[in-house]
Coordinates of C-alpha atoms in Angstrom, one line a residue:
X1 CA -0.3 0.1 -0.3
X2 CA 1.3 3.8 -1.1
X3 CA 2.9 5.9 2.0
X4 CA 0.1 8.9 1.2
X5 CA 3.1 11.3 2.9
X6 CA 5.3 10.7 -0.1
X7 CA 3.3 11.9 -2.6
X8 CA 4.5 14.8 -4.1
X9 CA 2.0 17.8 -4.6
X10 CA 3.4 19.5 -7.8
X11 CA 1.4 22.6 -6.6
X12 CA 2.4 24.7 -3.7
X13 CA 6.2 24.6 -4.6
X14 CA 8.4 27.8 -4.9
X15 CA 6.4 31.9 -3.8
X16 CA 7.5 33.7 -0.5
X17 CA 9.8 31.6 1.8
X18 CA 7.0 32.2 4.4
X19 CA 4.6 30.7 2.3
X20 CA 2.2 27.4 4.2
X21 CA 1.5 24.7 1.2
X22 CA -1.2 23.7 2.5
X23 CA -1.3 20.0 0.7
X24 CA 1.6 19.7 3.4
X25 CA 0.8 21.6 5.5
X26 CA -2.7 19.2 6.4
X27 CA -0.1 16.6 6.5
X28 CA 2.1 17.5 9.2
X29 CA -0.7 18.2 11.3
X30 CA -2.0 15.3 11.2
X31 CA 1.1 13.3 11.5
X32 CA 2.5 15.4 14.0
X33 CA -0.6 16.4 16.2
X34 CA -1.0 13.1 17.8
X35 CA 3.0 13.5 18.5
X36 CA 2.1 16.4 20.2
X37 CA -0.8 14.9 22.5
X38 CA 1.1 12.3 23.6
X39 CA 4.9 14.3 24.0
X40 CA 3.1 17.0 26.3
X41 CA 0.5 15.0 28.3
X42 CA 3.2 12.8 29.0
X43 CA 5.7 16.1 29.7
X44 CA 2.6 17.8 32.0
X45 CA 3.6 14.5 34.6
X46 CA 6.2 17.2 35.8
X47 CA 3.9 19.8 35.5
X48 CA 1.0 18.5 37.8
X49 CA 3.6 18.4 40.7
X50 CA 4.1 21.5 40.2
X51 CA 0.8 22.7 39.8
X52 CA -0.2 21.0 43.0
X53 CA 2.9 21.3 45.5
X54 CA 1.8 25.0 44.8
X55 CA -1.6 24.8 46.5
X56 CA 0.2 24.2 49.5
X57 CA 0.8 26.2 52.8
X58 CA 3.6 28.7 51.1
X59 CA 6.3 26.9 53.5
X60 CA 6.0 24.0 51.3
X61 CA 5.0 25.5 48.4
X62 CA 7.6 28.0 47.8
X63 CA 10.8 25.6 48.3
X64 CA 9.0 23.3 47.1
X65 CA 8.6 25.0 43.3
X66 CA 12.2 25.2 43.4
X67 CA 13.3 21.8 44.2
X68 CA 10.8 20.7 41.8
X69 CA 12.9 22.4 39.3
X70 CA 16.2 20.9 40.3
X71 CA 16.0 17.8 40.8
X72 CA 13.5 17.8 37.8
X73 CA 17.2 19.5 35.6
X74 CA 19.0 16.5 37.2
X75 CA 16.8 14.2 36.1
X76 CA 16.0 15.8 32.5
X77 CA 19.9 15.8 32.2
X78 CA 20.3 11.8 32.9
X79 CA 17.3 11.2 31.4
X80 CA 17.6 12.8 28.6
X81 CA 20.4 11.1 27.6
X82 CA 19.2 7.8 27.8
X83 CA 15.8 8.9 26.1
X84 CA 18.0 9.7 22.8
X85 CA 17.9 6.1 21.4
X86 CA 14.7 7.7 20.7
X87 CA 16.7 8.9 17.7
X88 CA 18.5 6.7 16.4
X89 CA 15.9 3.7 17.1
X90 CA 13.5 6.2 14.6
X91 CA 15.7 7.2 11.6
X92 CA 16.6 4.2 11.4
X93 CA 13.3 2.2 11.3
X94 CA 11.3 5.5 9.8
X95 CA 13.7 4.7 6.5
X96 CA 13.7 1.1 6.7
X97 CA 10.2 1.1 6.6
X98 CA 10.1 3.6 4.0
X99 CA 12.2 0.8 2.4
X100 CA 10.1 -2.1 3.2
X101 CA 11.6 -4.0 5.0
X102 CA 9.3 -5.3 7.5
X103 CA 11.8 -7.2 9.5
X104 CA 14.6 -4.8 9.6
X105 CA 12.1 -2.0 11.0
X106 CA 11.0 -5.2 13.6
X107 CA 14.6 -5.8 14.9
X108 CA 15.2 -2.4 15.2
X109 CA 13.1 -1.6 17.5
X110 CA 15.0 -5.8 19.5
X111 CA 18.4 -3.5 18.9
X112 CA 17.0 -0.2 20.3
X113 CA 15.8 -2.2 23.3
X114 CA 18.9 -3.9 24.2
X115 CA 20.9 -0.9 23.4
X116 CA 18.3 1.1 26.4
X117 CA 17.9 -2.1 28.7
X118 CA 21.7 -1.8 28.6
X119 CA 22.4 1.6 29.5
X120 CA 19.6 2.3 31.4
X121 CA 20.9 0.1 34.5
X122 CA 24.4 1.7 33.8
X123 CA 23.1 5.2 34.1
X124 CA 20.9 4.9 37.4
X125 CA 22.9 3.3 39.2
X126 CA 26.1 6.6 38.6
X127 CA 22.6 9.5 38.2
X128 CA 21.8 7.8 41.7
X129 CA 24.8 8.7 42.2
X130 CA 26.0 11.7 41.4
X131 CA 22.8 13.5 41.6
X132 CA 23.2 14.5 45.8
X133 CA 25.9 15.8 44.6
X134 CA 25.5 17.7 41.6
X135 CA 22.2 19.5 43.6
X136 CA 23.8 19.9 46.3
X137 CA 26.7 22.0 44.2
X138 CA 23.1 23.7 42.6
X139 CA 21.4 24.6 45.6
X140 CA 22.5 26.9 48.4
X141 CA 19.1 26.5 50.6
X142 CA 18.5 23.7 53.3
X143 CA 14.9 23.2 52.6
X144 CA 15.1 23.0 48.9
X145 CA 18.4 20.8 48.9
X146 CA 16.4 19.0 51.5
X147 CA 12.9 18.2 49.0
X148 CA 15.0 18.2 46.1
X149 CA 17.5 15.3 47.3
X150 CA 14.6 12.9 48.7
X151 CA 12.3 14.3 45.2
X152 CA 14.8 13.4 42.9
X153 CA 15.6 9.8 44.0
X154 CA 12.9 8.7 43.6
X155 CA 12.1 9.9 40.6
X156 CA 15.5 8.8 39.0
X157 CA 14.6 5.7 39.9
X158 CA 11.8 5.4 37.0
X159 CA 15.5 5.8 34.6
X160 CA 14.9 2.5 33.1
X161 CA 11.3 2.9 32.4
X162 CA 11.9 5.8 30.8
X163 CA 14.7 4.8 28.8
X164 CA 12.9 1.8 27.4
X165 CA 9.2 3.2 26.5
X166 CA 11.2 6.3 24.2
X167 CA 12.3 3.4 22.3
X168 CA 8.8 1.8 21.9
X169 CA 8.0 5.0 20.7
X170 CA 10.2 6.5 18.7
X171 CA 9.3 3.0 16.8
X172 CA 5.8 3.5 16.9
X173 CA 6.1 6.9 15.7
X174 CA 8.7 5.8 13.3
X175 CA 6.1 3.5 11.5
X176 CA 3.3 6.6 11.4
X177 CA 1.3 4.9 14.0
X178 CA 1.9 8.0 15.9
X179 CA -1.4 7.5 18.1
X180 CA -0.3 4.4 20.5
X181 CA 1.6 6.1 22.2
X182 CA -0.2 9.6 22.5
X183 CA -2.8 7.4 23.8
X184 CA -0.9 5.8 26.4
X185 CA 1.0 9.1 27.3
X186 CA -2.7 10.8 28.0
X187 CA -3.5 7.7 30.4
X188 CA -0.3 7.7 32.4
X189 CA -1.2 11.9 32.8
X190 CA -3.9 10.9 33.5
X191 CA -2.8 7.7 36.7
X192 CA -0.7 11.2 37.5
X193 CA -2.8 13.1 38.4
X194 CA -5.3 10.6 40.5
X195 CA -2.4 9.8 42.8
X196 CA 0.0 13.1 43.0
X197 CA -3.6 14.3 44.8
X198 CA -3.7 11.3 46.6
X199 CA -0.2 11.0 48.1
X200 CA 0.7 15.1 48.2
X201 CA -2.1 15.7 50.1
X202 CA -3.5 12.4 51.6
X203 CA -5.8 10.6 51.0
X204 CA -7.5 6.9 49.5
X205 CA -7.5 4.7 46.6
X206 CA -9.4 1.2 46.6
X207 CA -9.7 1.3 50.3
X208 CA -5.8 2.2 50.7
X209 CA -5.5 5.2 53.0
X210 CA -2.3 7.3 52.8
X211 CA -1.0 10.6 55.1
X212 CA -0.2 14.2 53.2
X213 CA 3.3 13.4 51.8
X214 CA 4.0 16.9 49.4
X215 CA 6.6 16.8 47.4
X216 CA 7.7 12.7 48.0
X217 CA 3.7 11.7 47.0
X218 CA 4.5 14.1 43.8
X219 CA 7.8 12.3 42.9
X220 CA 6.0 8.7 43.8
X221 CA 3.3 9.3 41.5
X222 CA 5.4 10.3 38.9
X223 CA 7.2 7.6 39.1
X224 CA 4.3 4.6 39.6
X225 CA 2.6 6.6 36.4
X226 CA 6.0 5.5 34.7
X227 CA 6.2 2.4 34.5
X228 CA 2.1 2.0 34.3
X229 CA 2.8 3.8 31.0
X230 CA 6.3 1.5 30.4
X231 CA 3.1 -2.2 30.2
X232 CA 0.8 -0.3 28.7
X233 CA 3.6 -0.1 25.6
X234 CA 5.4 -3.5 25.9
X235 CA 1.1 -5.2 25.8
X236 CA 0.7 -3.1 22.9
X237 CA 3.9 -4.9 21.1
X238 CA 2.9 -8.4 22.2
X239 CA -0.8 -7.9 20.2
X240 CA -0.2 -11.5 17.5
X241 CA -0.8 -8.9 13.7
X242 CA 3.3 -6.1 15.2
X243 CA 5.0 -10.1 16.5
X244 CA 3.8 -11.5 13.4
X245 CA 5.3 -8.4 10.5
X246 CA 7.7 -6.9 12.9
X247 CA 9.1 -10.2 14.9
X248 CA 10.3 -7.9 17.3
X249 CA 11.1 -10.4 20.4
X250 CA 13.5 -13.3 18.3
X251 CA 16.6 -13.5 19.3
X252 CA 18.5 -13.9 16.4
X253 CA 17.5 -9.3 15.8
X254 CA 20.3 -8.5 17.8
X255 CA 22.2 -7.9 15.4
X256 CA 25.4 -5.4 16.2
X257 CA 25.3 -3.1 13.3
X258 CA 22.4 -2.6 13.8
X259 CA 22.2 -1.4 16.9
X260 CA 26.0 0.0 16.6
X261 CA 24.1 2.5 14.2
X262 CA 20.9 3.2 16.3
X263 CA 23.9 3.6 19.8
X264 CA 26.1 5.3 17.2
X265 CA 23.5 8.4 16.4
X266 CA 21.7 8.3 19.3
X267 CA 25.1 9.4 20.9
X268 CA 25.5 12.2 19.1
X269 CA 21.6 13.4 20.2
X270 CA 22.7 11.9 24.0
X271 CA 25.4 14.2 24.3
X272 CA 23.7 16.9 22.8
X273 CA 21.1 16.8 25.5
X274 CA 23.5 15.7 28.7
X275 CA 25.4 19.7 27.2
X276 CA 22.1 21.9 26.8
X277 CA 20.7 20.2 31.2
X278 CA 24.7 20.5 31.9
X279 CA 24.3 24.3 30.6
X280 CA 20.9 24.2 32.6
X281 CA 22.1 23.4 36.0
X282 CA 25.0 25.9 35.5
X283 CA 21.9 28.6 34.2
X284 CA 19.5 27.8 37.6
X285 CA 22.5 28.1 39.9
X286 CA 23.3 31.6 39.3
X287 CA 19.6 31.7 39.0
X288 CA 19.8 29.8 43.0
X289 CA 22.8 32.9 43.9
X290 CA 21.3 35.9 43.4
X291 CA 19.0 34.9 45.9
X292 CA 21.3 34.1 48.2
X293 CA 23.5 37.6 46.5
X294 CA 19.5 39.3 47.3
X295 CA 18.5 37.5 50.8
X296 CA 15.2 36.5 48.3
X297 CA 13.9 33.6 50.2
X298 CA 14.3 31.0 47.0
X299 CA 12.4 33.7 45.5
X300 CA 14.6 34.2 41.9
X301 CA 14.2 30.2 42.3
X302 CA 11.0 30.1 42.8
X303 CA 10.7 32.5 39.9
X304 CA 12.5 30.7 37.2
X305 CA 11.5 27.5 38.2
X306 CA 7.2 28.2 37.2
X307 CA 9.2 30.2 34.0
X308 CA 11.0 26.8 32.7
X309 CA 8.1 24.5 33.1
X310 CA 6.1 26.7 31.4
X311 CA 8.2 27.2 28.4
X312 CA 9.1 23.4 28.4
X313 CA 5.3 23.2 27.4
X314 CA 6.5 24.5 24.7
X315 CA 9.8 23.4 23.5
X316 CA 8.5 19.5 24.3
X317 CA 5.2 20.7 21.8
X318 CA 7.6 22.0 19.5
X319 CA 9.6 19.0 20.1
X320 CA 7.0 16.2 19.3
X321 CA 6.4 18.1 16.0
X322 CA 10.0 17.5 14.9
X323 CA 9.3 14.2 15.8
X324 CA 6.9 14.3 13.2
X325 CA 9.0 16.5 10.6
X326 CA 12.2 14.1 11.1
X327 CA 9.8 10.3 10.7
X328 CA 8.2 12.8 7.0
X329 CA 12.0 14.1 6.1
X330 CA 13.6 10.6 7.5
X331 CA 11.2 7.9 5.6
X332 CA 11.6 10.9 2.3
X333 CA 14.4 10.4 2.0
X334 CA 14.2 6.4 2.3
X335 CA 12.5 7.0 -1.1
X336 CA 14.8 8.7 -2.7
X337 CA 12.7 12.2 -2.9
X338 CA 15.5 14.5 -0.8
X339 CA 13.2 17.3 -2.1
X340 CA 9.8 16.4 -0.5
X341 CA 11.4 16.0 3.0
X342 CA 12.7 19.5 2.9
X343 CA 9.6 21.1 2.1
X344 CA 8.8 19.3 4.6
X345 CA 11.5 20.3 6.8
X346 CA 10.4 24.3 6.3
X347 CA 7.2 23.9 6.1
X348 CA 7.0 22.6 9.5
X349 CA 9.3 25.3 11.1
X350 CA 7.1 27.5 10.3
X351 CA 4.3 26.0 10.9
X352 CA 5.5 25.7 15.4
X353 CA 7.0 29.2 15.0
X354 CA 3.1 30.7 13.9
X355 CA 1.4 28.4 16.3
X356 CA 3.9 29.4 19.3
X357 CA 4.3 32.5 17.8
X358 CA 0.3 33.9 18.7
X359 CA 0.6 31.3 21.8
X360 CA 3.4 33.4 23.5
X361 CA 1.7 37.0 23.0
X362 CA -1.3 36.0 24.8
X363 CA 1.5 34.3 27.3
X364 CA 2.9 38.1 27.2
X365 CA -0.2 39.6 27.4
X366 CA -1.7 37.5 30.3
X367 CA 1.4 36.7 31.5
X368 CA -0.2 37.3 35.7
X369 CA -2.7 34.9 34.6
X370 CA -0.7 31.9 33.3
X371 CA 1.9 32.3 36.5
X372 CA -1.4 32.0 39.2
X373 CA -1.9 28.3 37.4
X374 CA 0.6 27.5 39.2
X375 CA 1.4 29.4 42.3
X376 CA -1.9 30.6 43.5
X377 CA -2.5 33.3 45.9
X378 CA -4.9 33.9 48.5
X379 CA -3.6 37.3 50.6
X380 CA -6.5 35.6 53.0
X381 CA -4.4 33.4 54.1
X382 CA -1.3 34.1 55.9
X383 CA 2.4 34.1 53.9
X384 CA 0.5 34.0 50.5
X385 CA 2.0 37.6 50.2
X386 CA 5.7 35.9 49.1
X387 CA 3.3 33.7 46.5
X388 CA 2.0 36.8 44.9
X389 CA 6.6 38.3 45.5
X390 CA 7.4 35.1 43.0
X391 CA 5.1 36.5 40.9
X392 CA 5.9 39.3 40.3
X393 CA 9.6 38.6 39.5
X394 CA 8.8 36.6 37.1
X395 CA 6.3 38.8 34.6
X396 CA 8.9 40.4 33.0
X397 CA 11.2 37.8 32.4
X398 CA 8.0 35.6 31.2
X399 CA 7.0 37.8 29.0
X400 CA 10.8 38.2 27.8
X401 CA 10.0 34.6 26.7
X402 CA 6.6 33.6 25.7
X403 CA 7.5 37.0 23.1
X404 CA 10.7 36.5 21.3
X405 CA 12.3 33.6 22.6
X406 CA 8.5 31.2 21.7
X407 CA 9.0 31.1 17.9
X408 CA 13.2 31.1 18.2
X409 CA 12.9 27.9 19.6
X410 CA 9.8 26.0 17.2
X411 CA 12.2 27.1 14.6
X412 CA 15.1 26.3 15.6
X413 CA 13.4 22.8 17.4
X414 CA 11.8 21.8 14.8
X415 CA 14.9 22.1 12.8
X416 CA 17.3 20.3 14.9
X417 CA 14.4 17.3 14.7
X418 CA 14.9 17.0 10.7
X419 CA 18.7 17.3 11.3
X420 CA 18.4 14.6 13.1
X421 CA 15.7 12.3 11.5
X422 CA 18.4 12.9 8.1
X423 CA 21.2 10.9 10.7
X424 CA 22.9 14.4 10.8
X425 CA 23.2 14.4 14.6
X426 CA 27.2 14.6 15.4
X427 CA 26.5 19.0 14.3
X428 CA 23.5 19.6 16.8
X429 CA 26.1 18.2 19.0
X430 CA 28.8 20.5 18.3
X431 CA 26.3 23.8 18.0
X432 CA 24.8 23.2 21.5
X433 CA 28.2 22.7 23.0
X434 CA 28.9 26.4 21.9
X435 CA 26.1 28.0 22.2
X436 CA 25.7 26.8 25.9
X437 CA 29.1 27.3 27.1
X438 CA 29.2 30.3 24.6
X439 CA 26.3 32.5 25.2
X440 CA 23.9 31.3 27.4
X441 CA 26.3 30.9 30.4
X442 CA 28.6 33.3 30.2
X443 CA 25.3 35.6 29.4
X444 CA 23.5 34.7 31.7
X445 CA 26.0 35.1 34.6
X446 CA 27.5 38.9 32.7
X447 CA 23.7 40.0 32.7
X448 CA 22.6 38.9 35.9
X449 CA 25.3 39.8 38.4
X450 CA 27.7 42.0 36.6
X451 CA 25.0 44.5 34.6
X452 CA 22.8 43.6 38.0
X453 CA 19.6 42.7 35.5
X454 CA 18.5 39.6 38.0
X455 CA 16.2 37.3 36.9
X456 CA 15.4 39.5 33.6
X457 CA 19.4 38.9 32.9
X458 CA 18.8 34.9 32.6
X459 CA 16.0 35.1 30.2
X460 CA 17.8 38.1 27.9
X461 CA 21.0 35.2 27.6
X462 CA 19.1 32.2 27.1
X463 CA 16.5 34.5 24.4
X464 CA 20.2 35.5 23.0
X465 CA 21.1 31.2 23.1
X466 CA 17.2 30.6 21.2
X467 CA 18.0 33.2 18.3
X468 CA 21.4 31.4 18.3
X469 CA 20.7 27.6 17.5
X470 CA 17.5 28.8 15.6
X471 CA 20.6 30.5 13.1
X472 CA 22.3 27.7 13.2
X473 CA 20.3 25.0 12.6
X474 CA 18.4 26.5 9.8
X475 CA 22.1 27.6 8.2
X476 CA 22.5 24.5 7.8
X477 CA 18.9 23.2 7.0
X478 CA 19.5 25.3 4.4
X479 CA 22.9 24.2 2.7
X480 CA 21.2 20.5 2.3
X481 CA 24.1 18.4 2.6
X482 CA 21.8 16.5 5.2
X483 CA 20.2 14.4 2.1
X484 CA 23.2 12.1 1.6
X485 CA 23.8 10.7 4.9
X486 CA 23.5 7.2 4.5
X487 CA 22.1 5.0 7.7

């Protein structure tokens, strides 16, 4: 059966660079929307944690909000490295699927699972040992550090589920079955919301009652829902039609050449994720240092935590859109249609920038409304004035990030994934390395502390980083050398 996404539309090519080709746009949205829903709802697990913690009394809510960001950044550093297995898995499975080699598509998942399982055991042990040391360096506040250590330890136990779920997700995304992970992710988020509410605030489920666990309760809820999602992906892959079509669970599929290709492609993406999160770790430590200098009672850290989580929803949405783009780019190259691959990449980037630009403008117009979703304040409650101080500190930075950083990041994320789908992963890693340690980190320190711009200075640096990433990825995509990368 012909792949409808590989039919080349004759109309719409050419014209102004900002023009939308509606035939391609409809295809991108039909494939990308389920991926967006799936990835955003999965990321919402962290957001739900933050929203519910924000509704606790201020003596827990403010340090808890800061602690979750610090711990989640460490989780993203190690989890992002492991989840990069999706880049190699998706690129290989999409290319082989487009070539009609179904058993080789199944072999891609087999080897991806083996690599993910081995790597996750090693990385989880390393993460549990390193996390307390990283958090101690990042977080000067004793109360925030205590909460971050406890929350982070529990969440890091979920690293194997993150890696293995990424393998299954990227396999099904690569063959165009994007609704599989979407359905599982929605179920995970619903389960997480229920567990979070019961474990954070205390309550009963199925006759089992628990005392309020506050920040730790959020971590346990996320951990349980993560493994529940993995179980659902495993059960889906065991359906008879998938087992007969792709023959995934056969030991003869274990091939060093296939596993090596997946690992090689994923390694550069993993290193790019690790570099990105290392830069974010330093970024957060600069913000925490501001609290010490200003004696601000974790106000800057809490404000930064909320903005980062808001921006992460945007980033993950764009990343998901980029994932669909990577599938289309990889399948187009596999079908011998590099010009179509280029058109898909350009149209996806434009769509993401237009949509996220409009959403960012809304957030810039109504920043207090958005921020109060995460940290509601009630002046009738003693101490909630501190929450309002966090909101006030966050407003200027959120406006900047929403209005300028959001559309630039949207285009950069999509083009990054397009380059990943074509196999050009090392270039992205080098760009991330240069921009994080040549732009984001030094400029955040310079603007925030010597130039005394505070939290806003940090986000000015982040916006310049986003502009640099967009420029670098757009330049590489326009050159077109990615069209000839062999997998």
